C-alpha positions as MATLAB code, in Angstrom:
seq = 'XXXXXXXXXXXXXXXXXXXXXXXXXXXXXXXXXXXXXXXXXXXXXXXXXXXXXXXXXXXXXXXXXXXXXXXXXXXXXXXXXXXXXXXXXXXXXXXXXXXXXXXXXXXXXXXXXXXXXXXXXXXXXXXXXXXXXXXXXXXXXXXXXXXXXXXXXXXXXXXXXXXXXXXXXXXXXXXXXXXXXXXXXXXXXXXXXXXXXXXXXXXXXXXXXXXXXXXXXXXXXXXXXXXXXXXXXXXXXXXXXXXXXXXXXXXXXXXXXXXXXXXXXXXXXXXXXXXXXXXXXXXXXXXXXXXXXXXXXXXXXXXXXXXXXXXXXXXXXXXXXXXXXXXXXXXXXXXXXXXXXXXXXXXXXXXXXXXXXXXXXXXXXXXXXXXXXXXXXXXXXXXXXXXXXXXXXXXXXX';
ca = [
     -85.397  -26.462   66.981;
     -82.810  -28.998   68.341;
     -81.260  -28.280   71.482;
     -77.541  -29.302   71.795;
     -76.763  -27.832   74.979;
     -76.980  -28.817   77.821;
     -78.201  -31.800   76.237;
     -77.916  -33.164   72.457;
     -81.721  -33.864   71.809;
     -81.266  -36.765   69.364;
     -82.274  -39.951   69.072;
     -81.334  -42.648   66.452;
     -80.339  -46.222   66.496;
     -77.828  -48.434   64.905;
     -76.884  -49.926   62.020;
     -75.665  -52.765   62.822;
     -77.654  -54.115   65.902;
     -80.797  -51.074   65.842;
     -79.751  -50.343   69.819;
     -79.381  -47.054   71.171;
     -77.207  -44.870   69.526;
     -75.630  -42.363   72.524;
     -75.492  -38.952   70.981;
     -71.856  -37.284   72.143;
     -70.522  -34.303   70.341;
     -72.032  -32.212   67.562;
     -70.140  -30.622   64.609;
     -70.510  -28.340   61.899;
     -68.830  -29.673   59.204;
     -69.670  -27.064   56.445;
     -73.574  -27.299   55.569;
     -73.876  -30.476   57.407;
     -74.684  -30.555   60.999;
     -73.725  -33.567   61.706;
     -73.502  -35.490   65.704;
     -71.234  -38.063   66.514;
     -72.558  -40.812   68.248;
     -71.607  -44.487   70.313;
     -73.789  -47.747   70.466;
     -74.327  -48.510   73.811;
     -74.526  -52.263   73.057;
     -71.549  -53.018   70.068;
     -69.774  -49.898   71.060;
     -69.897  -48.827   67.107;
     -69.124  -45.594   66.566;
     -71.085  -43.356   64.012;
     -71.075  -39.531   62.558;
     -74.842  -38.677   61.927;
     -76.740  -36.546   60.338;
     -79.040  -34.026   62.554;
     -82.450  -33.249   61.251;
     -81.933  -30.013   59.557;
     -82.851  -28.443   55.842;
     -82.937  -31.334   53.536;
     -81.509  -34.073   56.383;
     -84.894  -33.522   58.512;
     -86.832  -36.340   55.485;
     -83.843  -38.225   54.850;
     -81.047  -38.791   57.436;
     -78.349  -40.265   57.196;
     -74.829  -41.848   58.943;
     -71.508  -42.359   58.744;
     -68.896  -45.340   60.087;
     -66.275  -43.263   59.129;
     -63.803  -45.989   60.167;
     -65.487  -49.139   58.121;
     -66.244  -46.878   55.180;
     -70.047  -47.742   55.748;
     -72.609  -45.216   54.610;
     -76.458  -45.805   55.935;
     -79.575  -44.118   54.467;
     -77.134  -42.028   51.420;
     -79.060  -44.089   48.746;
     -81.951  -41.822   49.420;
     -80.431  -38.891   50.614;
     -80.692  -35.573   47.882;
     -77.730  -35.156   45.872;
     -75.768  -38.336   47.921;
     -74.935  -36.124   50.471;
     -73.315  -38.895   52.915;
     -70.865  -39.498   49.908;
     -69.865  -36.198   49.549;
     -69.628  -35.672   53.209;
     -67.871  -38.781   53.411;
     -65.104  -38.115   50.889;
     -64.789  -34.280   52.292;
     -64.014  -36.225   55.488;
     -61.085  -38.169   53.874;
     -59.677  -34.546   51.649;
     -60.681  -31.995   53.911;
     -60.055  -28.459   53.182;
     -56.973  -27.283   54.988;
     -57.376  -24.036   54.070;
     -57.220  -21.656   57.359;
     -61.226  -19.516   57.009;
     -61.183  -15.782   57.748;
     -64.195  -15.781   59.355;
     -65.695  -12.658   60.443;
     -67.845  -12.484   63.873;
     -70.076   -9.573   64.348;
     -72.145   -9.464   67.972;
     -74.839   -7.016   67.821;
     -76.908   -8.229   70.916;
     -75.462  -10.900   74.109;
     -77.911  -13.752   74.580;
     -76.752  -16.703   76.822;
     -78.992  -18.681   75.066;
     -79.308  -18.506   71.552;
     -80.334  -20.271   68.527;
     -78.066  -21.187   65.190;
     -79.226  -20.960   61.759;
     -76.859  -22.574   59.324;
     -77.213  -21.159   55.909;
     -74.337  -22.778   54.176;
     -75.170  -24.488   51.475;
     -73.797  -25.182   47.032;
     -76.345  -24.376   45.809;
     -77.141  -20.219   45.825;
     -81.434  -21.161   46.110;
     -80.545  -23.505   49.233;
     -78.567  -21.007   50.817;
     -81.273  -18.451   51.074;
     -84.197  -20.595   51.563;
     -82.259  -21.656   54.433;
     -81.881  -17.613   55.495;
     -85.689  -17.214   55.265;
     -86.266  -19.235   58.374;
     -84.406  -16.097   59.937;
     -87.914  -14.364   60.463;
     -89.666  -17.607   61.797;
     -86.881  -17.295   64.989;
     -86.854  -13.523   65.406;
     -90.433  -12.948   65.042;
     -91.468  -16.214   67.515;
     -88.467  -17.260   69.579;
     -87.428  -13.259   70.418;
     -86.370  -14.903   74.033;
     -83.372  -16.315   72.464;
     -80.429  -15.183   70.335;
     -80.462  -15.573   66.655;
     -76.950  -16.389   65.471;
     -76.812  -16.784   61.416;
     -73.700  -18.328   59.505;
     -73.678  -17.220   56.279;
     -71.770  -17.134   53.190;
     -70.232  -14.279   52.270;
     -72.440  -13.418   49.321;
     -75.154  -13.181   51.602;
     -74.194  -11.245   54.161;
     -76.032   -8.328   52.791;
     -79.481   -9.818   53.245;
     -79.149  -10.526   57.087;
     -82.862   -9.067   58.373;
     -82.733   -6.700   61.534;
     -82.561   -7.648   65.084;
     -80.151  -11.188   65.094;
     -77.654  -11.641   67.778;
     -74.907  -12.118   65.952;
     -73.630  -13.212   62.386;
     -70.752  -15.475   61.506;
     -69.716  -14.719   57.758;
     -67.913  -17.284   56.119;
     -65.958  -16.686   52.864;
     -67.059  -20.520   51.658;
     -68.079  -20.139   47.691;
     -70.871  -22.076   46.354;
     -68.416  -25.182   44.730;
     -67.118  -25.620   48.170;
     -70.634  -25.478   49.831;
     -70.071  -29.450   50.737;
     -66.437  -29.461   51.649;
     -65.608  -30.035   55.141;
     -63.392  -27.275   56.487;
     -61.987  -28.582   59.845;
     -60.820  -24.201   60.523;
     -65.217  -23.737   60.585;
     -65.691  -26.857   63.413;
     -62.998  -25.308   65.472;
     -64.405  -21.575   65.036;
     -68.066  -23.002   65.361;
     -67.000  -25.683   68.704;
     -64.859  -22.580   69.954;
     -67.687  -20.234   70.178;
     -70.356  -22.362   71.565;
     -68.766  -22.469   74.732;
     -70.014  -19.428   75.298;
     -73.383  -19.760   75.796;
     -75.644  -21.629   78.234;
     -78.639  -23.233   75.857;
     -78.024  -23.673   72.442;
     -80.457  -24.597   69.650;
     -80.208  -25.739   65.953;
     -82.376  -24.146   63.879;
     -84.317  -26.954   61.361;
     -83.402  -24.525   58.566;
     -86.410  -25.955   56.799;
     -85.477  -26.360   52.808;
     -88.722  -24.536   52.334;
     -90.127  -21.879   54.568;
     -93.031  -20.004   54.118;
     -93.037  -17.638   57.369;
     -91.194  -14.586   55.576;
     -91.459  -10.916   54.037;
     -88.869  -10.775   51.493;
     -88.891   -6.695   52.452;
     -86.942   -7.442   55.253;
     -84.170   -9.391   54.016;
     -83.462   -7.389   50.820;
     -84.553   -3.756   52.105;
     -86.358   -3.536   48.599;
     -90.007   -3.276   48.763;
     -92.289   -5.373   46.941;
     -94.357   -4.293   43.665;
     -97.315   -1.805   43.729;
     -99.827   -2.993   41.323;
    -101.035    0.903   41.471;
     -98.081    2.480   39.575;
     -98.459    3.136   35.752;
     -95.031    2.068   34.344;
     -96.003   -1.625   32.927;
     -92.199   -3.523   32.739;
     -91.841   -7.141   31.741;
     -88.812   -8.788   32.435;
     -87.003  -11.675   31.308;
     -84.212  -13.528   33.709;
     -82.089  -14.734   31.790;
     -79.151  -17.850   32.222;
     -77.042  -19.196   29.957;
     -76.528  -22.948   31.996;
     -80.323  -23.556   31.509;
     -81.468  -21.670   28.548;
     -85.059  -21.457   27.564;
     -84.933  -24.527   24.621;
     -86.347  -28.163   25.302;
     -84.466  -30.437   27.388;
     -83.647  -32.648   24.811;
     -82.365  -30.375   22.470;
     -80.379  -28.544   25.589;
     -79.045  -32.258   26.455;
     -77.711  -32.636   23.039;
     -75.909  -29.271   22.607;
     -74.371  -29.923   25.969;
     -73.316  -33.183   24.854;
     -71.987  -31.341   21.689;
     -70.317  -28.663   22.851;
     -72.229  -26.147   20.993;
     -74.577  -24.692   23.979;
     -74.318  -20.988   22.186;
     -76.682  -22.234   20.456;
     -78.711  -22.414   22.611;
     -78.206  -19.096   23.418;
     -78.714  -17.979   19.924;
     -82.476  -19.968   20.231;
     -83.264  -17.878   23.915;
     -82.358  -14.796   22.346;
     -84.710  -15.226   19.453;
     -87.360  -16.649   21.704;
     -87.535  -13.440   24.047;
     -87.708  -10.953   21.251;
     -90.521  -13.203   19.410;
     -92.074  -13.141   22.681;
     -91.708  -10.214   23.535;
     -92.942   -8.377   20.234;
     -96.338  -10.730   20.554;
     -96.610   -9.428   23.811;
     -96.000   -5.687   22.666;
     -98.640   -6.250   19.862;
    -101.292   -6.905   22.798;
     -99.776   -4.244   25.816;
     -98.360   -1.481   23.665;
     -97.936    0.121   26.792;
     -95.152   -2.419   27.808;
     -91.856   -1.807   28.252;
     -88.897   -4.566   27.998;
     -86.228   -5.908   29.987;
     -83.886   -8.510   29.732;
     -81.874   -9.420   33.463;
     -79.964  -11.843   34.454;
     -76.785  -13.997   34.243;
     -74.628  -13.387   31.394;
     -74.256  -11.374   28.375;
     -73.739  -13.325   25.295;
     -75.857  -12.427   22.232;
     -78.021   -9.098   21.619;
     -80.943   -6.915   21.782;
     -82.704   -5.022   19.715;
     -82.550   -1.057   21.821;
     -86.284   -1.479   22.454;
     -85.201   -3.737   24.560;
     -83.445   -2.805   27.523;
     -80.619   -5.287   28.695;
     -79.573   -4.982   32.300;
     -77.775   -8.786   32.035;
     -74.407   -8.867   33.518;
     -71.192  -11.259   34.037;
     -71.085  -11.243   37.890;
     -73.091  -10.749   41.102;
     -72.368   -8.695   44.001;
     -73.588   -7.097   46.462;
     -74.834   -4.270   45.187;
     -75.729   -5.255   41.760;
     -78.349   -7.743   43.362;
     -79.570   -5.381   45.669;
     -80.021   -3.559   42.092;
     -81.676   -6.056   40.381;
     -83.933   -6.826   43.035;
     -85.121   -3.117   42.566;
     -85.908   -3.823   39.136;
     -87.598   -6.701   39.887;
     -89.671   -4.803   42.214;
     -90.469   -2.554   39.161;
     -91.286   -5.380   37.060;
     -95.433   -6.456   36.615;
     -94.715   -9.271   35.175;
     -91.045  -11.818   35.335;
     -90.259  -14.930   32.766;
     -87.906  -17.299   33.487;
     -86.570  -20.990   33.396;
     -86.959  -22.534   36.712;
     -83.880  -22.302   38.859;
     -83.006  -20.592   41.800;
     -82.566  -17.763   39.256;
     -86.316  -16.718   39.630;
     -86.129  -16.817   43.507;
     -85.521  -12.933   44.123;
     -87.046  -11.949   40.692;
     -90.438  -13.587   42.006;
     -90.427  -12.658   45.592;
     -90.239   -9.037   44.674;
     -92.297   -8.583   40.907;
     -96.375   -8.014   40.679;
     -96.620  -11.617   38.801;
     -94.644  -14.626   37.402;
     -94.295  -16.918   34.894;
     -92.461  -19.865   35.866;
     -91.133  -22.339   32.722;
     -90.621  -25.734   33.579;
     -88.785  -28.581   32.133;
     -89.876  -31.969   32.796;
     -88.933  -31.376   36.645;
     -92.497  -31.385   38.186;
     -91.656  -33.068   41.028;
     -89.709  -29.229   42.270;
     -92.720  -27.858   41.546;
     -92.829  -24.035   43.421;
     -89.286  -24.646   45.019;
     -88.066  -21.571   43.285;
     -91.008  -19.502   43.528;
     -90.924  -17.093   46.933;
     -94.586  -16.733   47.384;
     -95.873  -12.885   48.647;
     -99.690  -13.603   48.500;
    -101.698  -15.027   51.386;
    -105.330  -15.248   49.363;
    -105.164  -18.276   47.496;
    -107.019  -17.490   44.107;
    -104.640  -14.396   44.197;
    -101.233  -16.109   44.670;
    -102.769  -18.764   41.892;
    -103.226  -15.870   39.218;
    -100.074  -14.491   40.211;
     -97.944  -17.057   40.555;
     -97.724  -19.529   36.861;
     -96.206  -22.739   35.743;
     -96.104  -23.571   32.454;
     -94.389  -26.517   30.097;
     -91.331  -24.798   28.680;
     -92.339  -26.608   25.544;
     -95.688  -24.190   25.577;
     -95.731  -22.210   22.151;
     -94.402  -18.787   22.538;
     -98.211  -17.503   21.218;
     -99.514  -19.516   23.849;
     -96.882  -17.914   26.301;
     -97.556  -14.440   25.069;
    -101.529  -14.620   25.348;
    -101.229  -15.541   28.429;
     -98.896  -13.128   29.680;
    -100.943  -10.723   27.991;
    -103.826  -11.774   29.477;
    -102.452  -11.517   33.056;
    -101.425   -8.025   32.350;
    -104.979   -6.491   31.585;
    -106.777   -8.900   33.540;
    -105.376   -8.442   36.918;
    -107.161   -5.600   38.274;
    -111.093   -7.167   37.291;
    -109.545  -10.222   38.679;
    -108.748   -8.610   42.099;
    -112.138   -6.757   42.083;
    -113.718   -9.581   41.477;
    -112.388  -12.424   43.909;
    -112.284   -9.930   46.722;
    -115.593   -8.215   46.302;
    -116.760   -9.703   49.725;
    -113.975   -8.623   51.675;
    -114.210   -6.626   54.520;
    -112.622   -2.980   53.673;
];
């Protein structure tokens, strides 16, 4: 945590001459928390990042009135830039922000889970547990976008929803630093949460209110999660249609590579039943096939889907922040992956302590891996799990 009041606990140097950088005022300007600081030697003056989610690695700062941007060359996604040219076009829209206070701290602790990007925003809300289950002495306040305001966990302080969407995630909204500045005047102590990119302190049971699967029931459902910005195809092939135009096509290819896969997998679990969930609903299924896809999210669709996910054995996907929810709450997963090794596991929400377990569980493979491959091995993981379990835990105490 960062504390901000009475103090700003940050230290940095310049720029320009690498002297002490006097921290002064902090800010939420949208997802960046950012603190605006004076050299106490050439008296530049500099916006800066604080250490928080994907800032905590690689920081960065602002001279907003030189137009000089430090450390963006290496920050993810050029976030200085974007912050930067939010500065100069901010949004001048007035927010409706809605404040709920469920519990009166004086000194509290703020998790910021704004974000554009849907996976960052509620990696960001899974550090929620981390604060209420070890820092219970303070206040948890949560700002949230508005699609996630259904997934705020029991027992916070108090939660700011903010009607942001996702394509406005970096925008600076000048209406939010007022709200945000406004409201911290009423507490004593204040604390930033790091809103690490990645936590792994977290049931998903108690964000959702869905529980996770139960290995024991006799229903055997595969499901497929399905998008139609990333289908399942090779990269290069998706890079071209994109570049064409034509990316129902690659729609057309998904479609056929689910039902092939699917009716290898049927040939080896005959017991299986099918599912097909996700984003979007162009092409068809066969009926065997039960297709739950759909155009739009809300609130109580996900809270839906995440039921069936919880129903599901085993879940397929592309990686993406699309198999997030689908893995947190499903027995097992099978996570394709384009040539982006270096996310490795960022969209996979872990629910196995043991080890060999979570490895079974939890798989990567090449999405270039031949759909037999792909089917044995889902196949496999199906009527394998329970010997597996037996076998790796024989020595545990009961």
């Amino acid at each position: 945590m960062i504390e901000i009041k009475p103090i700003i606990q940050h230290q940095s140097n310049c720029p320009y001459c690498q002297s002490y950088l006097k921290p002064i005022q902090v800010s939420f300007m949208g997802m960046h928390v950012m603190v605006s600081s004076k050299c106490i030697k050439c008296q530049s003056e500099l916006l800066e990042s604080l250490p928080v989610s994907h800032a905590i690695q690689k920081p960065y700062q602002i001279d907003y009135e030189k137009g000089a941007l430090f450390g963006y060359e290496s920050s993810p996604v050029g976030l200085a830039t974007h912050l930067f040219k939010s500065i100069q076009n901010p949004e001048i829209e007035r927010l409706n922000i809605s404040k709920e206070v469920f519990r009166v701290f004086h000194e509290v602790i703020i998790l910021n889970c704004i974000d554009y990007l849907y996976g960052h925003c509620l990696l960001k809300l899974l550090n929620a547990q981390r604060h209420l289950d070890h820092q219970s002495d303070f206040g948890l306040i949560i700002i949230i976008p508005q699609f996630l305001r259904w997934m705020i966990p029991e027992g916070v302080a108090e939660v700011w929803t903010v009607p942001i969407p996702l394509k406005k995630g970096r925008c600076y909204y000048p209406s939010l630093a007022e709200f945000v500045s406004e409201e911290l005047k009423r507490f004593d102590k204040i604390y930033i949460s790091k809103a690490y990119s990645h936590p792994c302190q977290f049931d998903i049971t108690r964000f959702t209110g869905v529980e996770k699967h139960r290995f024991e029931q006799k229903d055997i459902k595969i499901t497929f999660i399905w998008r139609e910005d990333r289908p399942w195809c090779s990269m290069s092939f998706f890079r071209l249609i994109k570049k064409l135009r034509i990316l129902h096509l690659g729609l057309l290819i998904q479609n056929w590579r689910v039902k092939r896969l699917f009716n290898k997998i049927r040939l080896q679990v005959s017991e299986a039943k099918f599912v097909v969930a996700g984003l979007g609903t162009q092409t068809k299924f066969p009926k065997w096939i039960e297709d739950v896809r759909i155009d739009k999210f809300d609130e109580k669709i996900e809270k839906q889907m995440c039921k069936l996910y919880s129903e599901s054995r085993l879940v397929i996907g592309v990686h993406g922040s699309n198999m997030l929810l689908p893995s947190a709450h499903a027995g097992m997963t099978l996570d394709l992956m384009p040539p982006r090794w270096g996310n490795f596991a960022q969209d996979i929400l872990y629910q196995e302590n043991d080890s060999r377990l979570a490895s079974f569980r939890y798989r990567y493979l090449p999405v270039e891996t031949s759909i037999s491959q792909l089917a044995d091995i889902a196949s496999s993981m199906i009527r394998e799990y329970g010997d597996f379990v037996l076998n790796m835990t024989a020595d545990k105490p009961q």
